[in-house]
Amino acid sequence: MPEWLRVERILGEQMNTSSRARRSIAGLLLVGSMLGAACSSDSKSAATTSPSSSTAPPTTAADTTAATDGPVATDTAPTDTATAASDTATTDTTPAETAPPDSSLTEPDTATAAELSTAIGASAIGCDPLDGKACLLPFPSNAYTQPDAATDTGLRVAMPEGAAGANDKAVTIDLTEWNRNDGFSPNSSLMAYVPGIDVTQSKLPSWKDLQSSLADEATVVLIDTDTGKRVPLWAELDAKATDPADQATIIHPAIALAEGHHFVVALRGMKDSSGTDIEPGVVFRAYRDRLSSDPLDARRPTMEATFASLSKAGVDRDSLYLAWDFTVASERNLSERMLSIRDQALQALGDSAPKFAVTSVTAGTDDNIAQQIVGTFTVPNFLTGDGSPGNRFNYTSAGGDDPDNLDALPVQNGTVQVGFVCNISTATEAATDPAHLVEYGHGLLGEETEIDAGNVRAFANESNVVFCATKWAGMSADDVPNAAATLGEISNFPTVADRLQQGVLNQIYLGRLMTREDGLSTLDVFRRADGAPLIDTSHLDYDGNSQGGIMGIMLAAVSPDIERAVFGVPGINYSLLLPRSVDFAKYEAVFEPAYPNDLDRMIDVNLLQMLWDRGEGGGYAQHVTANPYEGTKAKTVLLDVAFGDWQVSELAGMVAARTMGVTINEPVTAPGRSDDADLGWGLQPTVYPSTGSGVSIWDSGSDPIPLEALPPSTGRDPHEDPRADPDVRKQKAAFLFEDMLINVCGDAACTADNSD
């Protein structure tokens, strides 16, 4: 059954039952200086509640100093490694360390002064007035940070209470967990509201031509000020918005943004459908045109630094519709919770297998399965309660640690019993060589029994593989009720992000159970009649599909044991993926009634990404093939992307590929299939045979994805085609077991059989 249909049925049932160290902070640190615009959309359809009207400002900080090396920004197409992109720029746009406020301010005319006064008078507590449409726009923004010497960026996110509005039950989104961050997501889409914008007239760069986003005349510009380099991107409108008055303009970086780096964003040449220039909001115009206004002057050094960065990149301030800055969260801030629970758990385990118990051994459960082993293993629990869905990280210990400490790390809270299943193929039982061990990752909100699927059984039987799997805690069938409840109350999302990290720890422990000498190999079922081992415990590889590809990226980054990994139909960045996925359409039945305003809902999706980074591949992709975390090694990976995928857009897969710096099979697609879109932009071609990482786009004849941010809806869904294709399995086997990426597509684009 297709994943989306299975999820729909499950959901229906549930609904029916109810761089601080390397960075100097430049400019003025603005504390209590800014008046804000309304903190929720002004549409009558908005169900959010705004912070109370007040002149009290948010705390902000400017940080524009060039500092660390970054992997993401470029003025030309990136090359074949995750770090090489930062070396290809031809223009240094790094700003000066300080940007003193301009002394030549002029008084606004009477009409402008009145407009400014109105905007300021109508402002709500703590909101950034730069955009004026909604409190958190533009997003993300350093207007919602404050200085904090304890973090690696020198900043702490400080979004005020009520800034994200409330649901239809008037429950305000609690931003406490978000405010633990020392910056914003490396995967977040950037957002602003541009009234009356026309995509064509405004020449918004498209995902079909990423190179155009780096052109001198590009109307949307993103600059990494730490490196002085442009970032490739595309921009689009929220295609699901029903009212243009609530339609966000969304900017998608085409590669994950460097951790801990500072960025400036600019929009210029914004036009309506008649080709008429759209005038910027009065607050931004006051900064751009050097108009004096006492309530705005404290932020002026920050804005002048932004204008200086853009000027060095050839972007004239007079041409600007909107510009702002933001800082990406540091490596430590993104990963420290996961790495801490991993290190605590492995230190306690030592070089041993976890305790385990077998509950059943069953012969011949399906075609090509000789024996199926089912059991449980013991894992340290770092969640509250019993670790079940709905629980969050436990930050309180018997020693009295302060759970409100923004830098607290999870503390063990007993143990949990985690289920597993392993399949021994008929080919393995008949073979003489020990079988390869592969850890399998299941798809969206699924179960470990996905290893019973026909394509997995075929792969195991063809290549002498023993697959073992456990559930992805946080995004398994067990978690469907909590996921649905969370979309009705966003404040609950930390329970999802935290349990996802516990789920990755469970996967690491499963790897130890599979490979340590006191683990599975002690069982009689894993030995031959003469006592010889049935499995080769000296190597552990990974294979996962869909959600298993997405989460597999994270697992590969933090696992000390996995050597090579295959990610089937993967992607990173749920804020990019969800609007384009047919799967999410089912959950919108919960999400839309709870947060009925289109603009608020799009802001919420991008807020989720700030925490999702902690528990999905997007937050870890920069450390898979290069720059590995301490205690792990860089991995060699293979991505199999489906052309026209209804569930995990190939756009998300290609962002993952660029971020990890893999090579790509060429030709990428057959002539005429991609409608002139350069899907392989930024990637070097794979030279076969290769010992490195790679990606292939598999075309099984499905319709191309829409240009807009909508799920595909014509033709058929090819999501399950790559994994079922014999050529894909042949390539995977050589990649995992012979350490070689071989050519199975000849001199043509890769094609997959229709799996229907």
mmCIF file of N, CA and C in Angstrom, residues 71-131:
data_model
loop_
_atom_site.group_PDB
_atom_site.id
_atom_site.type_symbol
_atom_site.label_atom_id
_atom_site.label_comp_id
_atom_site.label_asym_id
_atom_site.label_seq_id
_atom_site.Cartn_x
_atom_site.Cartn_y
_atom_site.Cartn_z
ATOM 1 N N PRO A 71 30.474 26.304 4.141
ATOM 2 C CA PRO A 71 30.382 25.408 2.996
ATOM 3 C C PRO A 71 29.340 25.751 1.976
ATOM 4 N N VAL A 72 28.607 26.851 2.133
ATOM 5 C CA VAL A 72 27.402 26.922 1.329
ATOM 6 C C VAL A 72 27.306 28.039 0.311
ATOM 7 N N ALA A 73 27.973 29.147 0.509
ATOM 8 C CA ALA A 73 27.721 30.274 -0.376
ATOM 9 C C ALA A 73 28.648 30.261 -1.576
ATOM 10 N N THR A 74 28.135 30.724 -2.707
ATOM 11 C CA THR A 74 28.918 30.635 -3.931
ATOM 12 C C THR A 74 28.450 31.647 -4.951
ATOM 13 N N ASP A 75 29.326 32.036 -5.845
ATOM 14 C CA ASP A 75 28.941 32.876 -6.971
ATOM 15 C C ASP A 75 28.845 32.071 -8.251
ATOM 16 N N THR A 76 29.227 30.811 -8.199
ATOM 17 C CA THR A 76 29.113 29.910 -9.346
ATOM 18 C C THR A 76 28.643 28.573 -8.846
ATOM 19 N N ALA A 77 28.383 27.652 -9.756
ATOM 20 C CA ALA A 77 27.914 26.334 -9.345
ATOM 21 C C ALA A 77 28.938 25.663 -8.458
ATOM 22 N N PRO A 78 28.503 25.055 -7.306
ATOM 23 C CA PRO A 78 29.440 24.381 -6.431
ATOM 24 C C PRO A 78 30.008 23.128 -7.071
ATOM 25 N N THR A 79 31.125 22.663 -6.510
ATOM 26 C CA THR A 79 31.820 21.509 -7.064
ATOM 27 C C THR A 79 31.503 20.263 -6.274
ATOM 28 N N ASP A 80 32.375 19.256 -6.348
ATOM 29 C CA ASP A 80 31.992 17.928 -5.894
ATOM 30 C C ASP A 80 32.224 17.658 -4.424
ATOM 31 N N THR A 81 32.555 18.631 -3.616
ATOM 32 C CA THR A 81 32.641 18.395 -2.193
ATOM 33 C C THR A 81 31.782 19.401 -1.475
ATOM 34 N N ALA A 82 31.397 19.022 -0.240
ATOM 35 C CA ALA A 82 30.495 19.881 0.520
ATOM 36 C C ALA A 82 31.145 21.191 0.900
ATOM 37 N N THR A 83 32.450 21.268 0.893
ATOM 38 C CA THR A 83 33.124 22.485 1.317
ATOM 39 C C THR A 83 33.625 23.325 0.171
ATOM 40 N N ALA A 84 33.668 22.773 -1.041
ATOM 41 C CA ALA A 84 34.290 23.502 -2.136
ATOM 42 C C ALA A 84 33.485 24.692 -2.603
ATOM 43 N N ALA A 85 32.193 24.706 -2.282
ATOM 44 C CA ALA A 85 31.357 25.803 -2.776
ATOM 45 C C ALA A 85 31.871 27.152 -2.305
ATOM 46 N N SER A 86 32.445 27.197 -1.105
ATOM 47 C CA SER A 86 32.892 28.471 -0.572
ATOM 48 C C SER A 86 34.153 28.974 -1.235
ATOM 49 N N ASP A 87 34.771 28.176 -2.077
ATOM 50 C CA ASP A 87 36.012 28.584 -2.716
ATOM 51 C C ASP A 87 35.815 29.074 -4.143
ATOM 52 N N THR A 88 34.586 29.113 -4.626
ATOM 53 C CA THR A 88 34.385 29.395 -6.039
ATOM 54 C C THR A 88 33.931 30.807 -6.329
ATOM 55 N N ALA A 89 33.713 31.618 -5.298
ATOM 56 C CA ALA A 89 33.232 32.969 -5.539
ATOM 57 C C ALA A 89 34.329 33.832 -6.142
ATOM 58 N N THR A 90 33.930 34.765 -6.968
ATOM 59 C CA THR A 90 34.894 35.641 -7.616
ATOM 60 C C THR A 90 34.852 37.050 -7.058
ATOM 61 N N THR A 91 33.860 37.336 -6.221
ATOM 62 C CA THR A 91 33.724 38.678 -5.671
ATOM 63 C C THR A 91 33.656 38.608 -4.162
ATOM 64 N N ASP A 92 34.523 39.353 -3.488
ATOM 65 C CA ASP A 92 34.509 39.415 -2.042
ATOM 66 C C ASP A 92 33.553 40.511 -1.609
ATOM 67 N N THR A 93 32.473 40.117 -0.937
ATOM 68 C CA THR A 93 31.503 41.114 -0.485
ATOM 69 C C THR A 93 31.490 41.224 1.031
ATOM 70 N N THR A 94 32.570 40.778 1.688
ATOM 71 C CA THR A 94 32.628 40.830 3.133
ATOM 72 C C THR A 94 32.564 42.268 3.612
ATOM 73 N N PRO A 95 31.680 42.583 4.538
ATOM 74 C CA PRO A 95 31.549 43.956 4.982
ATOM 75 C C PRO A 95 32.671 44.365 5.916
ATOM 76 N N ALA A 96 32.796 45.639 6.118
ATOM 77 C CA ALA A 96 33.726 46.124 7.122
ATOM 78 C C ALA A 96 33.250 45.674 8.493
ATOM 79 N N GLU A 97 34.165 45.677 9.483
ATOM 80 C CA GLU A 97 33.807 45.180 10.800
ATOM 81 C C GLU A 97 32.721 46.024 11.445
ATOM 82 N N THR A 98 32.695 47.303 11.154
ATOM 83 C CA THR A 98 31.651 48.147 11.699
ATOM 84 C C THR A 98 31.059 48.986 10.595
ATOM 85 N N ALA A 99 29.845 49.385 10.780
ATOM 86 C CA ALA A 99 29.174 50.254 9.825
ATOM 87 C C ALA A 99 28.555 51.399 10.607
ATOM 88 N N PRO A 100 29.307 52.499 10.800
ATOM 89 C CA PRO A 100 28.809 53.588 11.640
ATOM 90 C C PRO A 100 27.536 54.187 11.069
ATOM 91 N N PRO A 101 26.651 54.658 11.929
ATOM 92 C CA PRO A 101 25.418 55.257 11.430
ATOM 93 C C PRO A 101 25.704 56.477 10.582
ATOM 94 N N ASP A 102 24.914 56.615 9.526
ATOM 95 C CA ASP A 102 25.099 57.748 8.625
ATOM 96 C C ASP A 102 24.591 59.018 9.311
ATOM 97 N N SER A 103 25.397 60.076 9.279
ATOM 98 C CA SER A 103 25.037 61.316 9.962
ATOM 99 C C SER A 103 24.170 62.225 9.109
ATOM 100 N N SER A 104 24.028 61.858 7.825
ATOM 101 C CA SER A 104 23.312 62.756 6.919
ATOM 102 C C SER A 104 21.848 62.374 6.797
ATOM 103 N N LEU A 105 21.166 62.254 7.925
ATOM 104 C CA LEU A 105 19.748 61.932 7.909
ATOM 105 C C LEU A 105 18.936 63.158 7.518
ATOM 106 N N THR A 106 17.835 62.897 6.859
ATOM 107 C CA THR A 106 16.942 63.986 6.480
ATOM 108 C C THR A 106 15.586 63.783 7.129
ATOM 109 N N GLU A 107 14.892 64.872 7.321
ATOM 110 C CA GLU A 107 13.561 64.803 7.902
ATOM 111 C C GLU A 107 12.572 64.278 6.858
ATOM 112 N N PRO A 108 11.691 63.360 7.241
ATOM 113 C CA PRO A 108 10.683 62.884 6.286
ATOM 114 C C PRO A 108 9.669 63.987 5.994
ATOM 115 N N ASP A 109 9.057 63.905 4.810
ATOM 116 C CA ASP A 109 8.016 64.876 4.501
ATOM 117 C C ASP A 109 6.800 64.607 5.386
ATOM 118 N N THR A 110 5.858 65.501 5.331
ATOM 119 C CA THR A 110 4.717 65.428 6.243
ATOM 120 C C THR A 110 3.939 64.120 6.096
ATOM 121 N N ALA A 111 3.711 63.718 4.836
ATOM 122 C CA ALA A 111 2.940 62.488 4.611
ATOM 123 C C ALA A 111 3.691 61.270 5.128
ATOM 124 N N THR A 112 5.003 61.211 4.871
ATOM 125 C CA THR A 112 5.798 60.077 5.328
ATOM 126 C C THR A 112 5.886 60.053 6.841
ATOM 127 N N ALA A 113 6.051 61.218 7.447
ATOM 128 C CA ALA A 113 6.103 61.289 8.908
ATOM 129 C C ALA A 113 4.808 60.779 9.519
ATOM 130 N N ALA A 114 3.697 61.136 8.906
ATOM 131 C CA ALA A 114 2.407 60.667 9.408
ATOM 132 C C ALA A 114 2.278 59.158 9.252
ATOM 133 N N GLU A 115 2.769 58.639 8.117
ATOM 134 C CA GLU A 115 2.710 57.196 7.871
ATOM 135 C C GLU A 115 3.571 56.444 8.879
ATOM 136 N N LEU A 116 4.762 56.984 9.158
ATOM 137 C CA LEU A 116 5.630 56.371 10.161
ATOM 138 C C LEU A 116 4.966 56.383 11.528
ATOM 139 N N SER A 117 4.367 57.511 11.871
ATOM 140 C CA SER A 117 3.715 57.627 13.167
ATOM 141 C C SER A 117 2.588 56.614 13.306
ATOM 142 N N THR A 118 1.835 56.439 12.226
ATOM 143 C CA THR A 118 0.740 55.462 12.259
ATOM 144 C C THR A 118 1.272 54.047 12.439
ATOM 145 N N ALA A 119 2.320 53.718 11.692
ATOM 146 C CA ALA A 119 2.905 52.376 11.790
ATOM 147 C C ALA A 119 3.427 52.114 13.189
ATOM 148 N N ILE A 120 4.087 53.109 13.770
ATOM 149 C CA ILE A 120 4.635 52.941 15.107
ATOM 150 C C ILE A 120 3.525 52.877 16.146
ATOM 151 N N GLY A 121 2.524 53.730 16.005
ATOM 152 C CA GLY A 121 1.435 53.743 16.961
ATOM 153 C C GLY A 121 0.619 52.468 16.971
ATOM 154 N N ALA A 122 0.543 51.817 15.820
ATOM 155 C CA ALA A 122 -0.240 50.578 15.724
ATOM 156 C C ALA A 122 0.575 49.348 16.060
ATOM 157 N N SER A 123 1.834 49.546 16.388
ATOM 158 C CA SER A 123 2.715 48.397 16.581
ATOM 159 C C SER A 123 2.386 47.656 17.864
ATOM 160 N N ALA A 124 2.704 46.368 17.878
ATOM 161 C CA ALA A 124 2.473 45.527 19.040
ATOM 162 C C ALA A 124 3.800 45.244 19.723
ATOM 163 N N ILE A 125 3.729 44.834 20.946
ATOM 164 C CA ILE A 125 4.927 44.671 21.747
ATOM 165 C C ILE A 125 5.900 43.685 21.122
ATOM 166 N N GLY A 126 7.132 44.121 20.996
ATOM 167 C CA GLY A 126 8.208 43.226 20.603
ATOM 168 C C GLY A 126 8.300 42.854 19.149
ATOM 169 N N CYS A 127 7.444 43.385 18.263
ATOM 170 C CA CYS A 127 7.445 42.948 16.873
ATOM 171 C C CYS A 127 8.359 43.807 16.010
ATOM 172 N N ASP A 128 8.907 43.188 14.963
ATOM 173 C CA ASP A 128 9.774 43.882 14.019
ATOM 174 C C ASP A 128 8.901 44.601 12.990
ATOM 175 N N PRO A 129 8.984 45.942 12.889
ATOM 176 C CA PRO A 129 8.125 46.663 11.960
ATOM 177 C C PRO A 129 8.636 46.677 10.525
ATOM 178 N N LEU A 130 9.754 45.997 10.250
ATOM 179 C CA LEU A 130 10.396 46.141 8.948
ATOM 180 C C LEU A 130 9.493 45.683 7.806
ATOM 181 N N ASP A 131 8.790 44.578 8.006
ATOM 182 C CA ASP A 131 7.862 44.086 6.990
ATOM 183 C C ASP A 131 6.482 44.677 7.216
#
